[in-house]
Amino acid sequence: MTSPTPPPYDAGPSDAGPNDAGPARGLGVEQRYAEWMGRALTLAGAAVATGDVPVGAVVADPDGRIVGEGCNVREARVDPTGHAEILALRAAAQRLGTRRLDGCTLVVTLEPCPMCAGAASLARVARIVLGAWDPKAGACGSVWDLVRDRQALHRVEVVGGVRAAECSALLRDFFAEHR
């Protein structure tokens, strides 16, 4: 089932439900997601210094520890794959010593594109927590829904709209200055 298209860089549909698992139930899942998103927002801010689109991402392990992080570095490294999610997933895999990030959560300020959604699925993350929906290139429910496709070998839970106003504002401000 594909979610309806949300407005640009805004809170969109969320599939978080009663089965929303996560290691941090004692702390409160929403509080933990917001905390992790705060770190992703800080990383996103660092991308602006190099002229990159301000996207930040972290990977939290099943115990709630951040084991990988990244921000967009496409411009800084002249690398088309230099997306925040890819860097965070790589760092988490290195730290955990495995390419399979079972039970991990990818937290990102902007809905992942097809490349990043595919990488998250291949890494076998349990869930993606996102801030702003991307109505132009989002692949977790906005334009496409690659991570929950019936044909996918692994389906990823998607929780959207976490600190959406902050994530959206960061992107809107960046593009207002660069257009």
Tab-separated table of N, CA and C in Angstrom:
chain	number	residue	atom	x	y	z
A	1	MET	N	0.841	-1.179	0.000
A	1	MET	CA	0.000	0.000	0.000
A	1	MET	C	0.881	1.234	0.000
A	2	THR	N	0.649	2.116	-0.905
A	2	THR	CA	1.428	3.336	-0.979
A	2	THR	C	0.699	4.447	-0.240
A	3	SER	N	1.447	5.195	0.527
A	3	SER	CA	0.870	6.298	1.286
A	3	SER	C	0.572	7.462	0.365
A	4	PRO	N	-0.396	8.301	0.704
A	4	PRO	CA	-0.679	9.477	-0.116
A	4	PRO	C	0.505	10.426	-0.124
A	5	THR	N	0.595	11.211	-1.178
A	5	THR	CA	1.701	12.142	-1.298
A	5	THR	C	1.555	13.282	-0.294
A	6	PRO	N	2.551	13.440	0.574
A	6	PRO	CA	2.496	14.524	1.551
A	6	PRO	C	2.950	15.837	0.939
A	7	PRO	N	2.710	16.947	1.607
A	7	PRO	CA	3.182	18.234	1.098
A	7	PRO	C	4.701	18.301	1.129
A	8	PRO	N	5.312	19.235	0.382
A	8	PRO	CA	6.765	19.337	0.319
A	8	PRO	C	7.400	19.510	1.686
A	9	TYR	N	8.395	18.699	1.957
A	9	TYR	CA	9.182	18.782	3.181
A	9	TYR	C	8.326	19.019	4.404
A	10	ASP	N	7.376	18.158	4.606
A	10	ASP	CA	6.474	18.336	5.733
A	10	ASP	C	6.154	16.981	6.325
A	11	ALA	N	5.477	16.997	7.448
A	11	ALA	CA	5.038	15.752	8.055
A	11	ALA	C	4.047	15.109	7.113
A	12	GLY	N	4.263	13.859	6.822
A	12	GLY	CA	3.378	13.128	5.933
A	12	GLY	C	2.809	11.932	6.654
A	13	PRO	N	2.427	10.923	5.918
A	13	PRO	CA	1.828	9.751	6.521
A	13	PRO	C	2.834	9.002	7.383
A	14	SER	N	2.354	8.409	8.432
A	14	SER	CA	3.205	7.616	9.306
A	14	SER	C	2.598	6.247	9.452
A	15	ASP	N	3.436	5.247	9.422
A	15	ASP	CA	2.954	3.891	9.586
A	15	ASP	C	3.297	3.352	10.955
A	16	ALA	N	3.692	4.211	11.859
A	16	ALA	CA	3.967	3.754	13.214
A	16	ALA	C	2.653	3.296	13.820
A	17	GLY	N	2.689	2.188	14.445
A	17	GLY	CA	1.462	1.671	15.018
A	17	GLY	C	1.719	0.983	16.331
A	18	PRO	N	0.758	0.194	16.775
A	18	PRO	CA	0.885	-0.452	18.067
A	18	PRO	C	2.024	-1.449	18.122
A	19	ASN	N	2.466	-1.945	16.973
A	19	ASN	CA	3.573	-2.892	16.961
A	19	ASN	C	4.912	-2.208	16.770
A	20	ASP	N	4.931	-0.893	16.919
A	20	ASP	CA	6.162	-0.140	16.764
A	20	ASP	C	7.147	-0.590	17.826
A	21	ALA	N	8.026	-1.452	17.402
A	21	ALA	CA	9.008	-1.994	18.338
A	21	ALA	C	10.140	-1.018	18.489
A	22	GLY	N	11.118	-1.405	19.137
A	22	GLY	CA	12.273	-0.550	19.316
A	22	GLY	C	12.831	-0.817	20.675
A	23	PRO	N	14.119	-0.673	20.797
A	23	PRO	CA	14.783	-1.024	22.033
A	23	PRO	C	14.474	-0.068	23.162
A	24	ALA	N	13.989	1.101	22.809
A	24	ALA	CA	13.896	2.160	23.806
A	24	ALA	C	12.503	2.322	24.387
A	25	ARG	N	11.731	1.279	24.423
A	25	ARG	CA	10.362	1.397	24.929
A	25	ARG	C	10.315	2.009	26.315
A	26	GLY	N	11.246	1.670	27.197
A	26	GLY	CA	11.242	2.208	28.551
A	26	GLY	C	11.372	3.725	28.568
A	27	LEU	N	12.185	4.270	27.685
A	27	LEU	CA	12.393	5.711	27.594
A	27	LEU	C	11.205	6.374	26.913
A	28	GLY	N	10.478	5.624	26.144
A	28	GLY	CA	9.416	6.178	25.314
A	28	GLY	C	9.937	6.254	23.898
A	29	VAL	N	9.313	5.492	23.040
A	29	VAL	CA	9.785	5.391	21.663
A	29	VAL	C	9.847	6.759	20.999
A	30	GLU	N	8.800	7.547	21.144
A	30	GLU	CA	8.785	8.851	20.493
A	30	GLU	C	9.888	9.750	21.027
A	31	GLN	N	10.139	9.685	22.313
A	31	GLN	CA	11.206	10.495	22.906
A	31	GLN	C	12.572	10.061	22.372
A	32	ARG	N	12.781	8.774	22.250
A	32	ARG	CA	14.056	8.270	21.725
A	32	ARG	C	14.223	8.667	20.269
A	33	TYR	N	13.154	8.545	19.472
A	33	TYR	CA	13.237	8.945	18.069
A	33	TYR	C	13.583	10.430	17.964
A	34	ALA	N	12.949	11.246	18.785
A	34	ALA	CA	13.206	12.687	18.768
A	34	ALA	C	14.647	12.986	19.165
A	35	GLU	N	15.166	12.247	20.120
A	35	GLU	CA	16.560	12.419	20.560
A	35	GLU	C	17.532	12.072	19.435
A	36	TRP	N	17.291	10.934	18.798
A	36	TRP	CA	18.150	10.535	17.684
A	36	TRP	C	18.045	11.535	16.536
A	37	MET	N	16.838	12.042	16.286
A	37	MET	CA	16.648	13.013	15.208
A	37	MET	C	17.409	14.302	15.526
A	38	GLY	N	17.507	14.645	16.799
A	38	GLY	CA	18.299	15.818	17.182
A	38	GLY	C	19.744	15.683	16.738
A	39	ARG	N	20.299	14.503	16.910
A	39	ARG	CA	21.680	14.279	16.459
A	39	ARG	C	21.758	14.362	14.930
A	40	ALA	N	20.774	13.792	14.250
A	40	ALA	CA	20.748	13.853	12.784
A	40	ALA	C	20.633	15.298	12.299
A	41	LEU	N	19.857	16.112	12.990
A	41	LEU	CA	19.738	17.527	12.639
A	41	LEU	C	21.066	18.255	12.803
A	42	THR	N	21.796	17.945	13.857
A	42	THR	CA	23.117	18.550	14.069
A	42	THR	C	24.046	18.179	12.919
A	43	LEU	N	24.031	16.923	12.517
A	43	LEU	CA	24.860	16.475	11.396
A	43	LEU	C	24.437	17.160	10.099
A	44	ALA	N	23.134	17.311	9.903
A	44	ALA	CA	22.633	17.974	8.693
A	44	ALA	C	23.158	19.398	8.603
A	45	GLY	N	23.202	20.079	9.733
A	45	GLY	CA	23.722	21.444	9.752
A	45	GLY	C	25.164	21.520	9.285
A	46	ALA	N	25.943	20.483	9.570
A	46	ALA	CA	27.351	20.457	9.149
A	46	ALA	C	27.492	20.367	7.630
A	47	ALA	N	26.522	19.787	6.964
A	47	ALA	CA	26.589	19.649	5.505
A	47	ALA	C	26.534	20.992	4.802
A	48	VAL	N	25.864	21.937	5.401
A	48	VAL	CA	25.697	23.257	4.784
A	48	VAL	C	27.048	23.930	4.547
A	49	ALA	N	27.988	23.727	5.432
A	49	ALA	CA	29.305	24.361	5.325
A	49	ALA	C	30.033	23.995	4.034
A	50	THR	N	29.723	22.832	3.471
A	50	THR	CA	30.382	22.415	2.234
A	50	THR	C	29.482	22.590	1.012
A	51	GLY	N	28.331	23.226	1.202
A	51	GLY	CA	27.416	23.441	0.096
A	51	GLY	C	26.529	22.255	-0.206
A	52	ASP	N	26.551	21.280	0.685
A	52	ASP	CA	25.704	20.100	0.489
A	52	ASP	C	24.311	20.337	1.044
A	53	VAL	N	23.337	19.644	0.479
A	53	VAL	CA	21.964	19.699	0.983
A	53	VAL	C	21.995	19.193	2.425
A	54	PRO	N	21.383	19.927	3.341
A	54	PRO	CA	21.472	19.567	4.760
A	54	PRO	C	20.621	18.351	5.141
A	55	VAL	N	21.226	17.196	4.983
A	55	VAL	CA	20.599	15.947	5.399
A	55	VAL	C	21.570	15.254	6.331
A	56	GLY	N	21.063	14.788	7.460
A	56	GLY	CA	21.868	14.052	8.426
A	56	GLY	C	21.187	12.744	8.764
A	57	ALA	N	21.993	11.747	9.143
A	57	ALA	CA	21.448	10.434	9.470
A	57	ALA	C	22.265	9.775	10.564
A	58	VAL	N	21.585	8.981	11.373
A	58	VAL	CA	22.252	8.143	12.366
A	58	VAL	C	21.648	6.749	12.300
A	59	VAL	N	22.431	5.773	12.736
A	59	VAL	CA	21.948	4.403	12.895
A	59	VAL	C	22.082	4.065	14.365
A	60	ALA	N	20.978	3.621	14.948
A	60	ALA	CA	20.971	3.185	16.342
A	60	ALA	C	20.857	1.663	16.372
A	61	ASP	N	21.639	1.034	17.235
A	61	ASP	CA	21.590	-0.424	17.347
A	61	ASP	C	20.375	-0.846	18.176
A	62	PRO	N	20.113	-2.144	18.289
A	62	PRO	CA	18.930	-2.590	19.035
A	62	PRO	C	18.906	-2.158	20.506
A	63	ASP	N	20.056	-1.808	21.063
A	63	ASP	CA	20.104	-1.337	22.445
A	63	ASP	C	19.958	0.181	22.555
A	64	GLY	N	19.819	0.857	21.414
A	64	GLY	CA	19.605	2.297	21.419
A	64	GLY	C	20.853	3.141	21.323
A	65	ARG	N	22.011	2.514	21.124
A	65	ARG	CA	23.266	3.259	20.988
A	65	ARG	C	23.460	3.674	19.535
A	66	ILE	N	23.896	4.906	19.319
A	66	ILE	CA	24.210	5.349	17.958
A	66	ILE	C	25.527	4.699	17.542
A	67	VAL	N	25.465	3.925	16.449
A	67	VAL	CA	26.637	3.181	15.984
A	67	VAL	C	27.124	3.652	14.619
A	68	GLY	N	26.402	4.574	14.002
A	68	GLY	CA	26.823	5.120	12.718
A	68	GLY	C	26.158	6.455	12.498
A	69	GLU	N	26.862	7.331	11.830
A	69	GLU	CA	26.274	8.630	11.517
A	69	GLU	C	26.916	9.193	10.265
A	70	GLY	N	26.209	10.156	9.664
A	70	GLY	CA	26.739	10.793	8.469
A	70	GLY	C	25.893	11.984	8.068
A	71	CYS	N	26.476	12.805	7.214
A	71	CYS	CA	25.743	13.910	6.602
A	71	CYS	C	26.088	13.907	5.123
A	72	ASN	N	25.283	14.588	4.329
A	72	ASN	CA	25.544	14.641	2.894
A	72	ASN	C	26.931	15.216	2.621
A	73	VAL	N	27.664	14.551	1.736
A	73	VAL	CA	29.002	15.010	1.337
A	73	VAL	C	29.181	14.905	-0.175
A	74	ARG	N	28.087	14.945	-0.917
A	74	ARG	CA	28.181	14.810	-2.376
A	74	ARG	C	29.033	15.903	-2.982
A	75	GLU	N	28.842	17.140	-2.552
A	75	GLU	CA	29.626	18.254	-3.077
A	75	GLU	C	31.047	18.229	-2.519
A	76	ALA	N	31.155	18.023	-1.231
A	76	ALA	CA	32.466	18.049	-0.565
A	76	ALA	C	33.408	16.992	-1.115
A	77	ARG	N	32.900	15.815	-1.410
A	77	ARG	CA	33.743	14.707	-1.883
A	77	ARG	C	33.587	14.434	-3.372
A	78	VAL	N	32.755	15.226	-4.035
A	78	VAL	CA	32.446	15.007	-5.449
A	78	VAL	C	32.078	13.533	-5.645
A	79	ASP	N	31.073	13.106	-4.887
A	79	ASP	CA	30.672	11.708	-4.838
A	79	ASP	C	29.154	11.604	-4.931
A	80	PRO	N	28.641	11.086	-6.040
A	80	PRO	CA	27.190	10.989	-6.178
A	80	PRO	C	26.530	10.074	-5.148
A	81	THR	N	27.302	9.196	-4.527
A	81	THR	CA	26.743	8.307	-3.500
A	81	THR	C	26.971	8.844	-2.090
A	82	GLY	N	27.441	10.067	-1.965
A	82	GLY	CA	27.759	10.642	-0.662
A	82	GLY	C	26.547	11.131	0.101
A	83	HIS	N	25.556	10.294	0.214
A	83	HIS	CA	24.346	10.629	0.960
A	83	HIS	C	24.529	10.282	2.434
A	84	ALA	N	23.872	11.034	3.290
A	84	ALA	CA	23.972	10.842	4.735
A	84	ALA	C	23.650	9.410	5.146
A	85	GLU	N	22.601	8.841	4.567
A	85	GLU	CA	22.184	7.494	4.936
A	85	GLU	C	23.242	6.454	4.587
A	86	ILE	N	23.841	6.595	3.419
A	86	ILE	CA	24.868	5.641	2.988
A	86	ILE	C	26.053	5.685	3.956
A	87	LEU	N	26.482	6.892	4.300
A	87	LEU	CA	27.609	7.030	5.229
A	87	LEU	C	27.278	6.464	6.600
A	88	ALA	N	26.073	6.713	7.080
A	88	ALA	CA	25.674	6.195	8.391
A	88	ALA	C	25.587	4.670	8.379
A	89	LEU	N	25.029	4.103	7.320
A	89	LEU	CA	24.940	2.646	7.217
A	89	LEU	C	26.328	2.017	7.139
A	90	ARG	N	27.222	2.608	6.356
A	90	ARG	CA	28.598	2.087	6.257
A	90	ARG	C	29.296	2.128	7.609
A	91	ALA	N	29.165	3.248	8.305
A	91	ALA	CA	29.819	3.391	9.615
A	91	ALA	C	29.271	2.368	10.609
A	92	ALA	N	27.958	2.151	10.587
A	92	ALA	CA	27.347	1.181	11.495
A	92	ALA	C	27.834	-0.234	11.181
A	93	ALA	N	27.887	-0.579	9.896
A	93	ALA	CA	28.355	-1.912	9.509
A	93	ALA	C	29.796	-2.133	9.948
A	94	GLN	N	30.630	-1.119	9.767
A	94	GLN	CA	32.032	-1.219	10.193
A	94	GLN	C	32.133	-1.397	11.702
A	95	ARG	N	31.382	-0.594	12.423
A	95	ARG	CA	31.461	-0.653	13.893
A	95	ARG	C	30.936	-1.981	14.441
A	96	LEU	N	29.857	-2.482	13.833
A	96	LEU	CA	29.269	-3.730	14.310
A	96	LEU	C	29.927	-4.970	13.701
A	97	GLY	N	30.725	-4.768	12.668
A	97	GLY	CA	31.432	-5.882	12.045
A	97	GLY	C	30.544	-6.787	11.211
A	98	THR	N	29.459	-6.244	10.689
A	98	THR	CA	28.558	-7.031	9.850
A	98	THR	C	27.790	-6.104	8.919
A	99	ARG	N	27.484	-6.610	7.739
A	99	ARG	CA	26.692	-5.833	6.787
A	99	ARG	C	25.212	-5.894	7.115
A	100	ARG	N	24.820	-6.856	7.937
A	100	ARG	CA	23.412	-7.021	8.310
A	100	ARG	C	23.143	-6.250	9.592
A	101	LEU	N	22.363	-5.219	9.477
A	101	LEU	CA	22.072	-4.351	10.619
A	101	LEU	C	20.716	-4.711	11.229
A	102	ASP	N	20.540	-6.011	11.478
A	102	ASP	CA	19.288	-6.517	12.041
A	102	ASP	C	18.948	-5.792	13.335
A	103	GLY	N	17.704	-5.341	13.425
A	103	GLY	CA	17.231	-4.686	14.633
A	103	GLY	C	17.632	-3.227	14.768
A	104	CYS	N	18.418	-2.727	13.836
A	104	CYS	CA	18.869	-1.331	13.900
A	104	CYS	C	17.806	-0.395	13.321
A	105	THR	N	17.928	0.864	13.703
A	105	THR	CA	17.029	1.914	13.227
A	105	THR	C	17.841	2.982	12.513
A	106	LEU	N	17.448	3.312	11.289
A	106	LEU	CA	18.052	4.406	10.531
A	106	LEU	C	17.183	5.636	10.757
A	107	VAL	N	17.786	6.691	11.262
A	107	VAL	CA	17.074	7.943	11.529
A	107	VAL	C	17.646	8.992	10.587
A	108	VAL	N	16.791	9.652	9.813
A	108	VAL	CA	17.269	10.593	8.801
A	108	VAL	C	16.331	11.792	8.707
A	109	THR	N	16.911	12.941	8.465
A	109	THR	CA	16.142	14.183	8.456
A	109	THR	C	15.230	14.327	7.242
A	110	LEU	N	15.529	13.649	6.146
A	110	LEU	CA	14.725	13.708	4.924
A	110	LEU	C	14.459	12.287	4.445
A	111	GLU	N	13.263	12.042	3.999
A	111	GLU	CA	12.893	10.721	3.479
A	111	GLU	C	13.947	10.234	2.487
A	112	PRO	N	14.429	9.007	2.649
A	112	PRO	CA	15.458	8.480	1.752
A	112	PRO	C	15.016	8.393	0.289
A	113	CYS	N	15.996	8.602	-0.593
A	113	CYS	CA	15.814	8.453	-2.034
A	113	CYS	C	15.837	6.948	-2.363
A	114	PRO	N	15.608	6.574	-3.615
A	114	PRO	CA	15.647	5.145	-3.962
A	114	PRO	C	16.970	4.460	-3.629
A	115	MET	N	18.096	5.124	-3.869
A	115	MET	CA	19.392	4.508	-3.554
A	115	MET	C	19.503	4.211	-2.069
A	116	CYS	N	19.156	5.176	-1.246
A	116	CYS	CA	19.306	5.024	0.202
A	116	CYS	C	18.266	4.074	0.786
A	117	ALA	N	17.051	4.110	0.250
A	117	ALA	CA	16.021	3.172	0.696
A	117	ALA	C	16.443	1.743	0.359
A	118	GLY	N	17.011	1.570	-0.824
A	118	GLY	CA	17.502	0.245	-1.215
A	118	GLY	C	18.634	-0.224	-0.321
A	119	ALA	N	19.547	0.678	-0.008
A	119	ALA	CA	20.665	0.320	0.869
A	119	ALA	C	20.169	-0.056	2.263
A	120	ALA	N	19.190	0.682	2.771
A	120	ALA	CA	18.635	0.375	4.092
A	120	ALA	C	17.968	-0.998	4.093
A	121	SER	N	17.255	-1.295	3.031
A	121	SER	CA	16.601	-2.598	2.923
A	121	SER	C	17.636	-3.717	2.826
A	122	LEU	N	18.652	-3.513	2.009
A	122	LEU	CA	19.700	-4.531	1.871
A	122	LEU	C	20.492	-4.725	3.160
A	123	ALA	N	20.597	-3.678	3.951
A	123	ALA	CA	21.282	-3.774	5.239
A	123	ALA	C	20.396	-4.433	6.288
A	124	ARG	N	19.138	-4.627	5.951
A	124	ARG	CA	18.170	-5.285	6.833
A	124	ARG	C	17.843	-4.486	8.096
A	125	VAL	N	17.837	-3.143	7.996
A	125	VAL	CA	17.433	-2.355	9.166
A	125	VAL	C	15.976	-2.678	9.480
A	126	ALA	N	15.624	-2.555	10.742
A	126	ALA	CA	14.253	-2.853	11.156
A	126	ALA	C	13.306	-1.724	10.803
A	127	ARG	N	13.815	-0.482	10.929
A	127	ARG	CA	12.932	0.654	10.689
A	127	ARG	C	13.725	1.859	10.198
A	128	ILE	N	12.985	2.732	9.519
A	128	ILE	CA	13.493	4.039	9.118
A	128	ILE	C	12.614	5.071	9.799
A	129	VAL	N	13.248	5.961	10.530
A	129	VAL	CA	12.560	7.075	11.167
A	129	VAL	C	12.978	8.317	10.389
A	130	LEU	N	12.007	9.044	9.856
A	130	LEU	CA	12.354	10.200	9.043
A	130	LEU	C	11.657	11.451	9.546
A	131	GLY	N	12.270	12.572	9.233
A	131	GLY	CA	11.708	13.857	9.634
A	131	GLY	C	10.774	14.401	8.579
A	132	ALA	N	11.324	14.915	7.491
A	132	ALA	CA	10.540	15.518	6.415
A	132	ALA	C	10.323	14.508	5.292
A	133	TRP	N	9.135	14.515	4.757
A	133	TRP	CA	8.839	13.692	3.578
A	133	TRP	C	9.364	14.407	2.339
A	134	ASP	N	9.759	13.643	1.320
A	134	ASP	CA	10.303	14.213	0.092
A	134	ASP	C	9.379	13.891	-1.078
A	135	PRO	N	8.527	14.845	-1.478
A	135	PRO	CA	7.559	14.581	-2.542
A	135	PRO	C	8.167	14.520	-3.947
A	136	LYS	N	9.463	14.799	-4.060
A	136	LYS	CA	10.111	14.745	-5.370
A	136	LYS	C	10.888	13.458	-5.594
A	137	ALA	N	11.523	12.924	-4.543
A	137	ALA	CA	12.377	11.748	-4.718
A	137	ALA	C	12.282	10.755	-3.574
A	138	GLY	N	11.271	10.875	-2.745
A	138	GLY	CA	11.144	9.989	-1.593
A	138	GLY	C	10.783	8.569	-1.984
A	139	ALA	N	11.419	7.606	-1.326
A	139	ALA	CA	11.197	6.200	-1.662
A	139	ALA	C	10.723	5.376	-0.468
A	140	CYS	N	10.125	6.062	0.514
A	140	CYS	CA	9.588	5.367	1.689
A	140	CYS	C	8.120	5.697	1.896
A	141	GLY	N	7.446	6.090	0.821
A	141	GLY	CA	6.023	6.361	0.919
A	141	GLY	C	5.532	7.563	0.144
A	142	SER	N	6.406	8.499	-0.201
A	142	SER	CA	5.958	9.699	-0.917
A	142	SER	C	5.774	9.440	-2.400
A	143	VAL	N	6.872	9.213	-3.098
A	143	VAL	CA	6.823	8.963	-4.535
A	143	VAL	C	6.783	7.457	-4.783
A	144	TRP	N	7.678	6.751	-4.146
A	144	TRP	CA	7.745	5.293	-4.204
A	144	TRP	C	7.708	4.767	-2.776
A	145	ASP	N	7.516	3.479	-2.656
A	145	ASP	CA	7.564	2.848	-1.340
A	145	ASP	C	8.374	1.562	-1.453
A	146	LEU	N	9.638	1.727	-1.749
A	146	LEU	CA	10.514	0.582	-1.997
A	146	LEU	C	10.710	-0.297	-0.769
A	147	VAL	N	10.737	0.303	0.404
A	147	VAL	CA	11.063	-0.471	1.607
A	147	VAL	C	9.892	-1.308	2.122
A	148	ARG	N	8.694	-1.045	1.615
A	148	ARG	CA	7.531	-1.825	2.056
A	148	ARG	C	6.839	-2.505	0.878
A	149	ASP	N	7.514	-2.583	-0.248
A	149	ASP	CA	6.958	-3.209	-1.438
A	149	ASP	C	6.730	-4.707	-1.188
A	150	ARG	N	5.637	-5.222	-1.681
A	150	ARG	CA	5.323	-6.648	-1.491
A	150	ARG	C	6.380	-7.562	-2.093
A	151	GLN	N	7.042	-7.095	-3.128
A	151	GLN	CA	8.059	-7.907	-3.801
A	151	GLN	C	9.415	-7.869	-3.101
A	152	ALA	N	9.586	-6.976	-2.163
A	152	ALA	CA	10.879	-6.828	-1.481
A	152	ALA	C	11.190	-8.062	-0.640
A	153	LEU	N	12.451	-8.401	-0.588
A	153	LEU	CA	12.892	-9.533	0.229
A	153	LEU	C	12.848	-9.211	1.715
A	154	HIS	N	12.983	-7.932	2.034
A	154	HIS	CA	12.955	-7.476	3.420
A	154	HIS	C	12.121	-6.206	3.481
A	155	ARG	N	11.176	-6.162	4.363
A	155	ARG	CA	10.345	-4.962	4.522
A	155	ARG	C	10.791	-4.202	5.755
A	156	VAL	N	10.793	-2.899	5.625
A	156	VAL	CA	11.267	-1.999	6.676
A	156	VAL	C	10.082	-1.188	7.188
A	157	GLU	N	9.965	-1.096	8.495
A	157	GLU	CA	8.942	-0.241	9.094
A	157	GLU	C	9.332	1.215	8.846
A	158	VAL	N	8.363	2.070	8.584
A	158	VAL	CA	8.621	3.488	8.346
A	158	VAL	C	7.839	4.314	9.371
A	159	VAL	N	8.552	5.189	10.044
A	159	VAL	CA	7.941	6.119	10.990
A	159	VAL	C	8.291	7.518	10.492
A	160	GLY	N	7.301	8.277	10.094
A	160	GLY	CA	7.555	9.587	9.509
A	160	GLY	C	7.108	10.739	10.379
A	161	GLY	N	7.647	11.898	10.065
A	161	GLY	CA	7.211	13.128	10.709
A	161	GLY	C	7.841	13.434	12.050
A	162	VAL	N	8.932	12.775	12.396
A	162	VAL	CA	9.598	13.044	13.674
A	162	VAL	C	10.393	14.348	13.559
A	163	ARG	N	10.021	15.308	14.371
A	163	ARG	CA	10.619	16.654	14.343
A	163	ARG	C	10.570	17.232	12.928
A	164	ALA	N	9.452	16.983	12.267
A	164	ALA	CA	9.268	17.375	10.864
A	164	ALA	C	9.427	18.868	10.642
A	165	ALA	N	8.911	19.683	11.541
A	165	ALA	CA	8.997	21.137	11.346
A	165	ALA	C	10.443	21.599	11.303
A	166	GLU	N	11.275	21.075	12.182
A	166	GLU	CA	12.697	21.459	12.197
A	166	GLU	C	13.423	20.965	10.956
A	167	CYS	N	13.146	19.722	10.579
A	167	CYS	CA	13.795	19.154	9.393
A	167	CYS	C	13.382	19.917	8.140
A	168	SER	N	12.094	20.223	8.035
A	168	SER	CA	11.578	20.956	6.878
A	168	SER	C	12.160	22.361	6.802
A	169	ALA	N	12.228	23.030	7.936
A	169	ALA	CA	12.751	24.403	7.966
A	169	ALA	C	14.201	24.441	7.517
A	170	LEU	N	14.995	23.482	7.955
A	170	LEU	CA	16.407	23.433	7.569
A	170	LEU	C	16.540	23.333	6.046
A	171	LEU	N	15.724	22.485	5.446
A	171	LEU	CA	15.758	22.315	3.989
A	171	LEU	C	15.232	23.550	3.263
A	172	ARG	N	14.110	24.090	3.727
A	172	ARG	CA	13.547	25.288	3.089
A	172	ARG	C	14.531	26.453	3.142
A	173	ASP	N	15.162	26.661	4.290
A	173	ASP	CA	16.138	27.748	4.426
A	173	ASP	C	17.321	27.552	3.488
A	174	PHE	N	17.801	26.329	3.390
A	174	PHE	CA	18.930	26.035	2.501
A	174	PHE	C	18.573	26.358	1.056
A	175	PHE	N	17.427	25.872	0.599
A	175	PHE	CA	17.063	26.074	-0.800
A	175	PHE	C	16.679	27.531	-1.082
A	176	ALA	N	16.182	28.240	-0.114
A	176	ALA	CA	15.873	29.668	-0.292
A	176	ALA	C	17.161	30.442	-0.573
A	177	GLU	N	18.245	30.038	0.053
A	177	GLU	CA	19.533	30.713	-0.149
A	177	GLU	C	20.239	30.269	-1.427
A	178	HIS	N	19.932	29.092	-1.933
A	178	HIS	CA	20.649	28.534	-3.067
A	178	HIS	C	19.852	28.545	-4.371
A	179	ARG	N	18.758	29.248	-4.390
A	179	ARG	CA	17.966	29.333	-5.638
A	179	ARG	C	17.837	30.746	-6.077
